[in-house]
Short mmCIF file of C-alpha atoms in Angstrom, two decimals:
data_model
loop_
_atom_site.label_atom_id
_atom_site.label_comp_id
_atom_site.label_asym_id
_atom_site.label_seq_id
_atom_site.Cartn_x
_atom_site.Cartn_y
_atom_site.Cartn_z
CA MET A 4 -14.39 19.48 -12.47
CA SER A 5 -12.38 16.42 -11.51
CA LYS A 6 -12.26 15.43 -7.88
CA LEU A 7 -9.25 14.40 -5.89
CA ILE A 8 -9.50 11.16 -3.98
CA SER A 9 -7.27 9.38 -1.51
CA LEU A 10 -6.81 5.63 -1.56
CA ARG A 11 -5.42 4.25 1.69
CA LEU A 12 -4.10 0.72 1.59
CA TYR A 13 -3.63 -1.12 4.87
CA PHE A 14 -1.59 -4.32 4.98
CA HIS A 15 0.96 -6.21 7.08
CA HIS A 16 4.63 -5.26 7.01
CA SER A 17 5.58 -8.74 5.79
CA GLU A 18 3.26 -8.76 2.74
CA ARG A 19 5.11 -9.52 -0.48
CA ALA A 20 4.16 -8.63 -4.03
CA HIS A 21 2.61 -11.36 -6.15
CA THR A 22 3.89 -10.90 -9.66
CA HIS A 23 3.52 -12.86 -12.86
CA GLN A 24 6.96 -14.37 -12.19
CA SER A 25 5.91 -15.78 -8.79
CA ASN A 26 6.00 -19.31 -10.21
CA ARG A 27 9.78 -19.32 -10.41
CA PHE A 28 11.46 -20.61 -7.24
CA TRP A 29 14.05 -17.83 -6.82
CA HIS A 30 11.56 -15.08 -7.56
CA ARG A 31 9.25 -16.38 -4.84
CA LEU A 32 12.14 -16.14 -2.38
CA THR A 33 13.17 -12.64 -3.42
CA ARG A 34 9.80 -11.01 -4.11
CA PRO A 35 9.79 -7.28 -3.28
CA SER A 36 7.78 -5.99 -0.35
CA LEU A 37 4.22 -5.08 -1.22
CA ALA A 38 4.87 -1.47 -0.15
CA ARG A 39 7.84 -1.13 -2.51
CA HIS A 40 5.98 -2.87 -5.33
CA LEU A 41 2.92 -0.60 -5.07
CA LEU A 42 5.01 2.57 -4.72
CA HIS A 43 6.92 1.65 -7.87
CA HIS A 44 3.71 1.02 -9.83
CA ALA A 45 2.08 4.21 -8.50
CA LYS A 46 5.06 6.24 -9.75
CA ASN A 47 4.94 4.53 -13.15
CA ALA A 48 1.18 5.15 -13.36
CA GLY A 49 1.73 8.87 -12.80
CA ILE A 50 -0.10 9.02 -9.46
CA GLU A 51 0.43 12.55 -8.16
CA GLN A 52 1.23 11.66 -4.55
CA ALA A 53 2.15 8.42 -2.79
CA VAL A 54 3.13 8.25 0.87
CA LEU A 55 4.04 5.23 2.97
CA HIS A 56 3.03 6.39 6.45
CA ARG A 57 5.29 5.56 9.34
CA VAL A 58 3.26 3.55 11.82
CA HIS A 59 4.26 3.65 15.48
CA ALA A 60 1.64 1.24 16.77
CA GLY A 61 -1.50 -0.44 15.57
CA TYR A 62 -3.27 -3.60 14.48
CA LEU A 63 -5.19 -4.91 11.50
CA GLY A 64 -8.33 -7.00 11.86
CA SER A 65 -8.26 -9.29 14.86
CA ASP A 66 -4.47 -9.06 15.39
CA ARG A 67 -3.10 -7.97 18.73
CA VAL A 68 -1.69 -4.45 19.04
CA HIS A 69 1.90 -4.20 17.77
CA HIS A 70 4.30 -1.39 18.69
CA GLU A 71 7.27 -0.07 16.75
CA HIS A 72 10.61 -1.57 17.76
CA VAL A 73 13.98 -0.06 16.87
CA GLU A 74 15.62 -3.28 15.69
CA VAL A 75 12.90 -5.34 14.00
CA ALA A 76 9.31 -4.98 12.82
CA HIS A 77 6.91 -7.79 13.71
CA HIS A 78 5.66 -9.54 10.56
CA ARG A 79 2.05 -8.56 11.43
CA PHE A 80 2.98 -4.89 11.98
CA PRO A 81 0.62 -2.63 9.99
CA HIS A 82 1.59 -0.47 7.01
CA CYS A 83 -0.46 2.30 5.40
CA LEU A 84 0.20 3.44 1.85
CA GLU A 85 -1.77 6.50 0.71
CA LEU A 86 -2.25 7.49 -2.92
CA ILE A 87 -3.78 10.86 -3.89
CA ASP A 88 -4.76 11.97 -7.37
CA LEU A 89 -7.80 12.46 -9.58
CA GLU A 90 -10.50 9.94 -8.80
CA ILE A 91 -10.42 8.30 -12.23
CA LYS A 92 -6.64 7.72 -12.06
CA VAL A 93 -6.71 6.28 -8.55
CA ARG A 94 -9.65 3.98 -9.26
CA ASP A 95 -7.99 2.78 -12.48
CA PHE A 96 -4.78 2.11 -10.54
CA TRP A 97 -6.67 0.04 -7.96
CA LYS A 98 -8.57 -1.85 -10.67
CA ILE A 99 -5.28 -2.87 -12.29
CA HIS A 100 -3.05 -3.42 -9.24
CA GLY A 101 -5.60 -4.47 -6.62
CA ARG A 102 -6.16 -7.93 -8.09
CA GLY A 103 -4.93 -10.72 -5.87
CA LEU A 104 -4.48 -8.50 -2.82
CA GLU A 105 -7.03 -10.17 -0.56
CA GLY A 106 -5.05 -9.28 2.58
CA VAL A 107 -5.14 -5.56 1.78
CA ARG A 108 -7.89 -3.25 3.02
CA ALA A 109 -8.52 -0.46 0.54
CA VAL A 110 -10.33 2.68 1.69
CA PHE A 111 -11.28 5.48 -0.71
CA LEU A 112 -11.63 8.93 0.88
CA PRO A 113 -12.81 12.07 -0.92
CA CYS A 114 -10.35 14.96 -0.67
CA GLU A 115 -11.02 18.62 -0.22
CA THR A 116 -8.16 20.96 -1.05
CA ALA A 117 -7.75 24.20 0.85
CA LYS A 118 -6.96 27.42 -0.98
CA ILE A 119 -5.63 30.44 0.83
CA ASP A 120 -7.38 33.65 -0.13
CA GLY A 121 -4.97 36.43 -0.58
#
């Protein structure tokens, strides 16, 4: 029986994706957000569920606490992206796409699915 697992990725709102094209000047200026980049790759990898959680307040590491603001998000504002699928798929995804993401905290959590008897 394969187990479901959740991978939660915590990173700053301002984090940008580092791609193989990052050497080109214009690509460095227009790199996609890390959240968008990882969501795109999770979809392409066939990950069953990916959710970018809306954060209202929080901090990462030794940062000060940041609160949601209607007009602009502070560059150190935290993001949480959660991926859920079979353990082997999620760990393979992280092995491939987690390289070079030193500023990202990755937390694996085992999942237990509830079934309604009826």
